Short mmCIF file of C-alpha atoms in Angstrom, two decimals:
data_model
loop_
_atom_site.label_atom_id
_atom_site.label_comp_id
_atom_site.label_asym_id
_atom_site.label_seq_id
_atom_site.Cartn_x
_atom_site.Cartn_y
_atom_site.Cartn_z
CA MET A 7 29.81 4.59 9.84
CA LYS A 8 29.62 6.22 13.55
CA ASP A 9 27.36 9.31 12.23
CA LYS A 10 25.07 7.28 9.85
CA LEU A 11 21.90 6.17 11.15
CA LYS A 12 21.75 2.26 11.13
CA PHE A 13 18.64 0.37 9.42
CA ALA A 14 17.06 -2.72 9.75
CA ILE A 15 15.05 -3.81 6.79
CA VAL A 16 12.45 -6.45 7.88
CA GLY A 17 10.66 -8.13 5.12
CA ALA A 18 12.90 -8.95 2.03
CA GLY A 19 10.33 -7.99 -0.91
CA SER A 20 10.34 -5.95 -3.33
CA ARG A 21 8.69 -3.41 -1.68
CA GLY A 22 11.67 -3.85 1.73
CA VAL A 23 14.88 -4.16 -0.76
CA GLY A 24 13.67 -2.31 -4.25
CA CYS A 25 12.11 0.61 -2.70
CA PHE A 26 13.50 1.31 1.02
CA GLY A 27 16.51 -0.75 0.42
CA LYS A 28 17.71 0.80 -2.67
CA LEU A 29 16.82 4.67 -1.41
CA LEU A 30 18.79 4.11 1.70
CA THR A 31 21.59 2.98 0.04
CA GLN A 32 21.68 5.87 -2.00
CA ARG A 33 21.83 8.33 0.97
CA ASP A 34 25.27 9.38 3.00
CA ASP A 35 23.99 9.43 6.09
CA CYS A 36 22.01 5.92 6.59
CA VAL A 37 23.55 2.07 6.57
CA ILE A 38 21.54 -0.97 6.29
CA GLN A 39 23.06 -2.51 9.39
CA ALA A 40 20.59 -5.56 9.09
CA ILE A 41 18.05 -7.74 6.74
CA CYS A 42 15.39 -9.58 8.39
CA ASP A 43 13.13 -12.01 6.52
CA THR A 44 11.78 -15.71 7.13
CA ASN A 45 13.37 -16.79 3.43
CA SER A 46 16.84 -17.41 4.20
CA TYR A 47 18.01 -17.19 0.40
CA ARG A 48 15.56 -14.17 -0.54
CA ALA A 49 17.59 -12.28 2.46
CA GLN A 50 20.67 -13.40 1.10
CA VAL A 51 19.42 -11.90 -2.58
CA ALA A 52 18.65 -8.99 -0.98
CA LYS A 53 21.80 -8.25 0.67
CA GLU A 54 24.07 -9.15 -2.36
CA ASP A 55 21.67 -6.83 -4.68
CA LEU A 56 22.02 -4.12 -2.14
CA LYS A 57 25.59 -4.23 -2.03
CA VAL A 58 25.38 -3.94 1.72
CA ASP A 59 27.67 -5.45 4.60
CA ALA A 60 24.44 -6.33 6.74
CA ASN A 61 23.88 -9.08 9.06
CA LEU A 62 20.96 -11.68 8.06
CA TYR A 63 18.57 -13.06 10.39
CA PRO A 64 14.97 -15.14 10.26
CA SER A 65 13.20 -12.89 12.71
CA VAL A 66 12.93 -9.44 14.40
CA GLU A 67 13.36 -11.51 17.48
CA ALA A 68 16.64 -13.46 16.39
CA MET A 69 18.16 -9.94 15.30
CA LEU A 70 17.20 -8.40 18.43
CA LYS A 71 19.19 -10.80 20.56
CA SER A 72 22.55 -9.63 18.62
CA GLU A 73 22.13 -5.99 18.02
CA LYS A 74 20.16 -3.12 17.73
CA PRO A 75 19.66 -0.52 14.97
CA ASP A 76 18.54 2.95 15.16
CA ALA A 77 15.47 1.82 13.08
CA ALA A 78 13.56 -0.76 10.95
CA VAL A 79 11.62 -0.58 7.91
CA VAL A 80 9.05 -2.92 8.25
CA THR A 81 7.49 -4.47 4.95
CA THR A 82 6.18 -7.92 5.73
CA PRO A 83 2.97 -9.08 4.95
CA ASP A 84 0.56 -7.18 6.60
CA ALA A 85 -0.44 -9.69 8.75
CA GLU A 86 3.05 -9.85 10.71
CA HIS A 87 3.25 -5.89 10.88
CA GLU A 88 1.65 -5.90 14.77
CA LYS A 89 4.32 -8.56 15.95
CA CYS A 90 7.20 -7.27 14.39
CA ALA A 91 6.93 -3.69 15.24
CA VAL A 92 5.60 -4.42 18.77
CA ALA A 93 8.79 -6.27 19.58
CA LEU A 94 10.89 -3.61 17.91
CA LEU A 95 9.51 -0.77 19.69
CA ASN A 96 9.65 -2.85 23.08
CA ALA A 97 12.88 -3.15 22.09
CA GLY A 98 13.63 1.12 21.76
CA VAL A 99 13.88 0.81 17.82
CA ASN A 100 12.02 3.45 15.93
CA VAL A 101 10.09 1.99 13.33
CA LEU A 102 8.42 3.06 9.57
CA ILE A 103 5.69 0.72 8.81
CA ASP A 104 4.62 0.26 4.86
CA LYS A 105 0.91 0.76 4.98
CA PRO A 106 -1.66 -0.82 6.82
CA LEU A 107 -0.61 0.15 10.32
CA SER A 108 -2.09 -3.54 10.91
CA PRO A 109 -5.06 -5.35 9.44
CA LYS A 110 -7.13 -5.18 12.66
CA LEU A 111 -7.95 -2.11 14.63
CA SER A 112 -6.65 -4.50 17.75
CA GLY A 113 -3.42 -4.83 15.83
CA CYS A 114 -3.03 -1.16 15.22
CA LYS A 115 -4.06 -0.18 18.88
CA ASN A 116 -1.37 -2.43 20.53
CA ILE A 117 1.27 -0.75 17.91
CA ILE A 118 0.34 2.50 19.55
CA ALA A 119 0.30 0.95 22.89
CA ALA A 120 4.08 -0.06 22.06
CA MET A 121 5.31 3.16 20.71
CA GLU A 122 3.70 5.21 23.47
CA LYS A 123 5.24 2.95 26.17
CA SER A 124 8.89 3.00 24.25
CA GLY A 125 9.00 6.58 23.74
CA LYS A 126 10.48 6.07 20.10
CA ILE A 127 9.57 7.83 16.63
CA ALA A 128 6.92 5.62 14.80
CA MET A 129 5.68 6.42 11.38
CA MET A 130 3.36 5.17 8.50
CA GLY A 131 4.41 4.60 5.49
CA PHE A 132 1.84 6.56 2.96
CA ASN A 133 3.68 7.10 0.19
CA LEU A 134 0.45 8.54 -1.54
CA ARG A 135 0.56 11.95 0.85
CA HIS A 136 3.85 12.25 -0.74
CA ALA A 137 2.87 12.65 -4.54
CA MET A 138 3.42 15.86 -5.71
CA THR A 139 -0.03 16.07 -7.36
CA LEU A 140 -2.04 15.08 -4.03
CA LYS A 141 0.42 17.57 -2.09
CA ARG A 142 -0.75 20.17 -4.50
CA LEU A 143 -4.25 18.95 -4.17
CA LYS A 144 -3.86 19.08 -0.13
CA SER A 145 -2.56 22.99 -0.73
CA ILE A 146 -5.62 23.66 -3.07
CA VAL A 147 -8.13 22.11 -0.29
CA ASP A 148 -6.22 23.82 2.56
CA GLU A 149 -6.26 27.40 0.98
CA GLY A 150 -9.94 27.15 0.83
CA VAL A 151 -9.90 27.19 -3.00
CA LEU A 152 -12.95 24.59 -3.06
CA GLY A 153 -14.43 26.09 0.01
CA ARG A 154 -16.24 23.27 2.64
CA ILE A 155 -15.57 20.27 1.28
CA ILE A 156 -18.67 17.72 1.13
CA LEU A 157 -17.78 14.75 -1.46
CA VAL A 158 -14.24 13.33 -1.92
CA GLU A 159 -14.17 10.15 -4.73
CA ASN A 160 -11.48 8.48 -6.41
CA ARG A 161 -11.74 5.41 -8.75
CA GLU A 162 -8.19 3.00 -9.05
CA PHE A 163 -7.91 1.47 -11.62
CA TYR A 164 -4.82 -1.53 -11.83
CA VAL A 165 -3.85 -2.69 -15.22
CA GLY A 166 -4.36 -6.63 -15.17
CA GLY A 167 -4.85 -7.44 -11.72
CA ARG A 168 -1.59 -9.36 -11.73
CA THR A 169 -0.15 -7.92 -8.61
CA TYR A 170 -2.63 -8.04 -6.23
CA MET A 171 -4.25 -11.10 -7.42
CA ALA A 172 -1.20 -13.04 -8.24
CA ARG A 173 0.67 -12.59 -4.76
CA TRP A 174 0.26 -12.96 -1.43
CA ASN A 175 -1.64 -9.72 -1.27
CA GLY A 176 -4.63 -11.47 -2.46
CA LYS A 177 -4.31 -14.01 0.62
CA LYS A 178 -7.15 -12.30 2.91
CA SER A 179 -5.18 -14.12 5.38
CA LEU A 180 -2.26 -12.59 4.86
CA SER A 181 -3.86 -8.85 3.74
CA GLY A 182 -6.49 -8.57 5.97
CA GLY A 183 -8.73 -7.66 2.22
CA LEU A 184 -7.70 -5.28 -0.59
CA TRP A 185 -9.96 -2.97 1.21
CA ILE A 186 -7.49 -2.80 3.81
CA HIS A 187 -4.20 -3.91 2.02
CA LYS A 188 -5.16 -1.54 -0.48
CA GLY A 189 -7.56 0.60 0.56
CA SER A 190 -5.85 1.75 3.07
CA HIS A 191 -3.92 4.48 1.33
CA ASP A 192 -6.67 5.70 -0.07
CA PHE A 193 -8.92 6.00 3.29
CA ASP A 194 -5.93 7.75 4.55
CA VAL A 195 -6.04 10.43 1.60
CA PHE A 196 -10.03 10.92 2.30
CA ASN A 197 -8.75 11.89 5.71
CA TRP A 198 -5.77 13.68 4.86
CA LEU A 199 -8.06 15.77 2.48
CA LEU A 200 -10.27 16.16 5.03
CA GLY A 201 -8.54 17.26 7.86
CA PHE A 202 -8.76 14.02 9.82
CA PRO A 203 -12.54 14.10 10.79
CA LYS A 204 -14.09 11.06 12.78
CA PRO A 205 -15.33 8.62 10.27
CA LYS A 206 -18.92 7.56 11.51
CA LYS A 207 -20.07 4.51 8.93
CA VAL A 208 -18.80 2.30 6.32
CA SER A 209 -20.85 0.53 3.30
CA ALA A 210 -19.00 -1.48 0.73
CA PHE A 211 -20.02 -3.13 -1.96
CA ALA A 212 -17.25 -6.10 -3.69
CA GLY A 213 -16.76 -9.21 -5.30
CA MET A 214 -14.60 -11.36 -7.52
CA SER A 215 -15.95 -10.94 -11.15
CA VAL A 216 -13.48 -12.38 -13.25
CA PHE A 217 -10.36 -13.84 -11.57
CA THR A 218 -12.48 -16.81 -10.68
CA PRO A 219 -11.97 -20.87 -12.19
CA GLN A 220 -14.84 -20.16 -14.09
CA ASN A 221 -13.69 -17.22 -16.44
CA PHE A 222 -10.32 -18.50 -17.70
CA PRO A 223 -9.14 -16.16 -21.00
CA PHE A 224 -8.40 -19.37 -22.91
CA GLU A 225 -10.38 -22.66 -23.78
CA ILE A 226 -9.20 -25.12 -21.15
CA LYS A 227 -8.31 -28.80 -23.11
CA ASP A 228 -9.55 -31.86 -21.43
CA GLY A 229 -6.91 -33.35 -19.39
CA VAL A 230 -4.43 -30.32 -19.31
CA LYS A 231 -4.92 -28.36 -15.79
CA PRO A 232 -3.94 -24.76 -15.92
CA GLY A 233 -1.86 -23.19 -13.29
CA PRO A 234 -0.80 -23.87 -10.43
CA CYS A 235 1.40 -20.68 -11.14
CA CYS A 236 2.43 -18.57 -14.77
CA GLU A 237 5.95 -20.54 -14.89
CA ASP A 238 4.81 -23.91 -14.65
CA CYS A 239 0.84 -23.99 -16.19
CA PRO A 240 0.67 -25.10 -19.58
CA TYR A 241 -1.10 -22.05 -20.73
CA GLY A 242 1.77 -19.88 -20.03
CA PRO A 243 4.85 -18.56 -21.48
CA HIS A 244 6.75 -21.97 -21.01
CA GLY A 245 3.79 -23.83 -22.51
CA THR A 246 1.45 -22.93 -25.38
CA ASP A 247 1.42 -19.27 -24.06
CA VAL A 248 -2.09 -18.49 -24.96
CA CYS A 249 -2.71 -16.95 -21.56
CA ARG A 250 -3.01 -13.25 -22.06
CA ASP A 251 -3.24 -12.49 -18.09
CA SER A 252 -0.07 -15.06 -17.54
CA MET A 253 3.88 -13.39 -16.22
CA ILE A 254 6.88 -14.85 -15.32
CA TYR A 255 9.48 -12.60 -12.40
CA GLU A 256 13.39 -13.12 -13.94
CA ASP A 257 14.49 -12.06 -10.33
CA ARG A 258 16.31 -14.62 -8.75
CA ALA A 259 14.73 -13.35 -5.42
CA TRP A 260 10.97 -15.16 -6.21
CA GLY A 261 12.73 -18.03 -8.56
CA LYS A 262 13.02 -21.31 -7.91
CA GLU A 263 15.79 -21.64 -5.29
CA ALA A 264 13.75 -19.12 -3.44
CA GLN A 265 10.61 -21.50 -3.76
CA LYS A 266 12.55 -24.26 -2.11
CA VAL A 267 13.00 -22.34 1.35
CA ASP A 268 8.78 -21.98 1.61
CA GLY A 269 6.97 -22.79 -1.50
CA TYR A 270 6.06 -19.03 -2.03
CA VAL A 271 5.63 -18.14 -5.32
CA ARG A 272 4.75 -14.73 -7.09
CA ASP A 273 3.05 -15.45 -10.05
CA SER A 274 -0.10 -18.14 -8.48
CA CYS A 275 -2.41 -18.27 -11.14
CA MET A 276 -5.23 -15.54 -10.51
CA TYR A 277 -7.81 -17.40 -11.77
CA MET A 278 -7.07 -19.71 -8.96
CA SER A 279 -7.03 -16.99 -6.62
CA ASP A 280 -8.61 -16.46 -3.03
CA LEU A 281 -12.35 -15.47 -3.37
CA SER A 282 -12.26 -14.25 -0.18
CA VAL A 283 -10.60 -11.00 -2.19
CA HIS A 284 -11.98 -8.98 -4.39
CA ASP A 285 -11.47 -7.68 -8.51
CA ASN A 286 -14.08 -4.47 -8.18
CA GLY A 287 -16.46 -2.57 -5.78
CA PHE A 288 -17.34 0.57 -3.48
CA ALA A 289 -16.58 1.27 -0.46
CA MET A 290 -18.51 4.37 0.99
CA VAL A 291 -17.86 6.45 4.08
CA GLU A 292 -19.81 8.96 5.81
CA TYR A 293 -17.98 11.29 8.59
CA GLU A 294 -19.37 12.93 11.43
CA ASN A 295 -19.32 16.25 9.90
CA GLY A 296 -21.32 15.30 6.97
CA ALA A 297 -18.40 15.02 4.69
CA ARG A 298 -18.70 11.71 2.30
CA ALA A 299 -16.20 9.60 0.07
CA CYS A 300 -16.54 6.86 -2.10
CA HIS A 301 -13.23 4.59 -3.24
CA MET A 302 -13.70 2.62 -6.07
CA GLU A 303 -10.83 -0.73 -6.71
CA CYS A 304 -11.17 -1.93 -10.18
CA PHE A 305 -8.05 -4.55 -11.09
CA VAL A 306 -9.49 -5.72 -14.29
CA THR A 307 -8.27 -2.91 -16.85
CA GLY A 308 -6.00 -2.24 -19.70
CA PHE A 309 -4.42 1.00 -18.03
CA HIS A 310 -3.86 2.42 -14.77
CA ASP A 311 -4.54 5.86 -13.33
CA ARG A 312 -6.09 7.11 -9.93
CA LEU A 313 -8.69 9.67 -10.50
CA TYR A 314 -9.49 12.04 -7.58
CA THR A 315 -13.45 14.21 -7.42
CA VAL A 316 -12.96 16.48 -4.38
CA VAL A 317 -16.36 18.86 -4.14
CA GLY A 318 -16.81 21.47 -1.97
CA THR A 319 -18.83 24.62 -1.72
CA LEU A 320 -17.27 27.30 -3.72
CA GLY A 321 -16.21 24.94 -6.57
CA ILE A 322 -14.75 21.18 -7.90
CA ALA A 323 -11.03 19.80 -8.61
CA GLN A 324 -11.13 16.75 -10.76
CA VAL A 325 -7.29 15.20 -10.91
CA SER A 326 -5.30 12.02 -12.57
CA LEU A 327 -2.24 11.20 -10.76
CA THR A 328 -0.77 9.36 -13.75
CA ASN A 329 -1.41 12.38 -15.60
CA ARG A 330 -0.02 14.68 -12.96
CA LYS A 331 -2.68 17.32 -13.53
CA ILE A 332 -5.93 19.01 -11.55
CA THR A 333 -8.36 20.97 -12.79
CA VAL A 334 -10.22 23.20 -10.53
CA THR A 335 -13.86 24.53 -11.64
CA LYS A 336 -15.19 27.27 -9.88
CA ARG A 337 -18.97 27.00 -8.88
CA TRP A 338 -20.48 30.19 -10.07
CA SER A 339 -18.40 31.79 -12.46
CA LYS A 340 -17.37 28.59 -14.31
CA GLU A 341 -13.79 29.75 -14.58
CA GLN A 342 -11.45 26.68 -14.47
CA ILE A 343 -7.76 26.73 -13.20
CA THR A 344 -5.48 23.88 -14.50
CA TYR A 345 -2.24 22.68 -12.79
CA GLU A 346 0.07 20.48 -14.50
CA LEU A 347 2.48 18.89 -12.45
CA PRO A 348 5.98 18.06 -13.40
CA GLU A 349 7.48 14.54 -13.62
CA VAL A 350 9.67 13.66 -10.95
CA ASP A 351 12.05 10.72 -10.24
CA GLY A 352 11.58 7.94 -7.76
CA GLY A 353 8.96 5.61 -7.33
CA HIS A 354 5.19 6.02 -7.14
CA GLU A 355 6.00 9.78 -8.71
CA GLY A 356 8.67 10.91 -6.26
CA ALA A 357 6.75 9.81 -3.50
CA ASP A 358 9.04 7.48 -2.29
CA PRO A 359 12.24 9.01 -1.70
CA SER A 360 10.19 11.61 -0.25
CA LEU A 361 8.86 9.42 2.40
CA VAL A 362 12.32 8.07 3.28
CA ALA A 363 13.32 11.68 3.56
CA SER A 364 10.71 12.71 5.82
CA PHE A 365 11.38 9.75 7.83
CA VAL A 366 15.04 10.31 8.28
CA SER A 367 14.40 14.09 9.43
CA ALA A 368 12.15 12.63 11.72
CA LEU A 369 14.80 10.39 13.38
CA LYS A 370 17.36 13.66 13.60
CA GLY A 371 14.77 15.32 15.20
CA GLU A 372 14.06 17.79 12.13
CA LYS A 373 10.87 17.47 11.49
CA VAL A 374 7.61 15.40 13.48
CA PRO A 375 6.85 11.93 11.39
CA GLN A 376 4.64 13.00 8.17
CA ALA A 377 1.74 10.33 8.92
CA SER A 378 1.58 9.37 13.02
CA LEU A 379 0.36 5.77 13.68
CA ARG A 380 -3.11 6.95 15.03
CA GLU A 381 -4.14 8.53 11.09
CA GLY A 382 -2.61 4.77 10.28
CA MET A 383 -5.12 3.35 12.88
CA LEU A 384 -7.73 5.19 11.25
CA SER A 385 -7.38 4.22 8.21
CA THR A 386 -7.68 0.48 9.48
CA ALA A 387 -10.50 1.42 11.17
CA ILE A 388 -12.34 2.23 7.70
CA ALA A 389 -10.96 -0.15 5.67
CA GLU A 390 -12.03 -3.42 8.22
CA ALA A 391 -15.51 -1.81 8.57
CA ALA A 392 -15.59 -2.14 4.78
CA GLU A 393 -14.28 -5.85 4.75
CA LEU A 394 -16.91 -6.33 7.18
CA SER A 395 -19.55 -4.71 5.33
CA ARG A 396 -19.23 -6.59 2.47
CA ALA A 397 -18.65 -9.70 4.10
CA GLU A 398 -22.01 -8.94 6.39
CA GLU A 399 -24.03 -6.94 3.48
CA ARG A 400 -24.89 -4.28 5.77
CA THR A 401 -23.67 -0.72 6.65
CA VAL A 402 -21.30 -0.90 9.77
CA PHE A 403 -21.13 1.44 12.34
CA ILE A 404 -16.87 2.95 13.55
CA GLU A 405 -16.52 3.14 17.11
CA LEU A 406 -12.95 4.54 18.29
#
């Protein structure tokens, strides 16, 4: 215990517990000392599921009154990142902040100021940078195989939309919107591949085309109201089971006992979701160096993949993250080079274990943080501009 790094998990959700918590318990150089969550029942379930002797707290502030871990992983809803990260850094605790850094540029700047004042290590949880296929793509770009990069685009498809329409992620008040919650991943990949040029302007087009009260995928009977969540819906698995988009989580961390504490349900009806987010759209970025990027999100599909295209002056690379495949086609010779990456263990194609290992190495002084907070701020700047562009139907110029 004496030689182990003491961690706090801030946010006992699936990411905090099922990803970071489990990965930390599998290491012999780390120990989970504390778990913070506003839902006391969920925090207790996390402690039991992880089989750790951790102290439980309703907030970061309450924890810091009693103990000081070496590091904390912040996986709360996005709107809480700033408050939690600033409190931890001010108390001298190193932090790993899952994306996005903050839904607002102002929040990002406040976290960075707290980091600089504290002198502690702070790292972004951009796990896509650790995905084997994208790391190989990055090396292809850096080696100059494609020449000078002029265009990057990706298309993201999510099966059924449940993950982002039925949970807190779909509430703009908590996530900042899906250009921020989900797009922050992808805008960071663009920035990373391009070598972090300054983004100049953003235009976004998006809307809720399917998940609305007018588009239920079944006939609603007179007097039989759908929702409010799959578990209680008369058209769901416990009713007539006619809704093909219904899903119930069996995990007790999200069950009725947890709901008694704060009322949060993980299976809210997608067709009565927060209409301020989108279920499909495009966001386009132009950088000061002339490069352009386009990010597409679609939550209405029957498959899952991230498909990338990177165009350079010497060639083009086409990528499927799900299939772990990169095809490079040379511009003049038409020569094709195909890279097929092996399957690896661990969440997000082995990216999650690599992300945790990178942070631990930074804590030990072996490496610099893989993704800096300033890079996190750059991603949020683009994402926040995309949300504004969509809302006001205009091109937004970025000032940093």
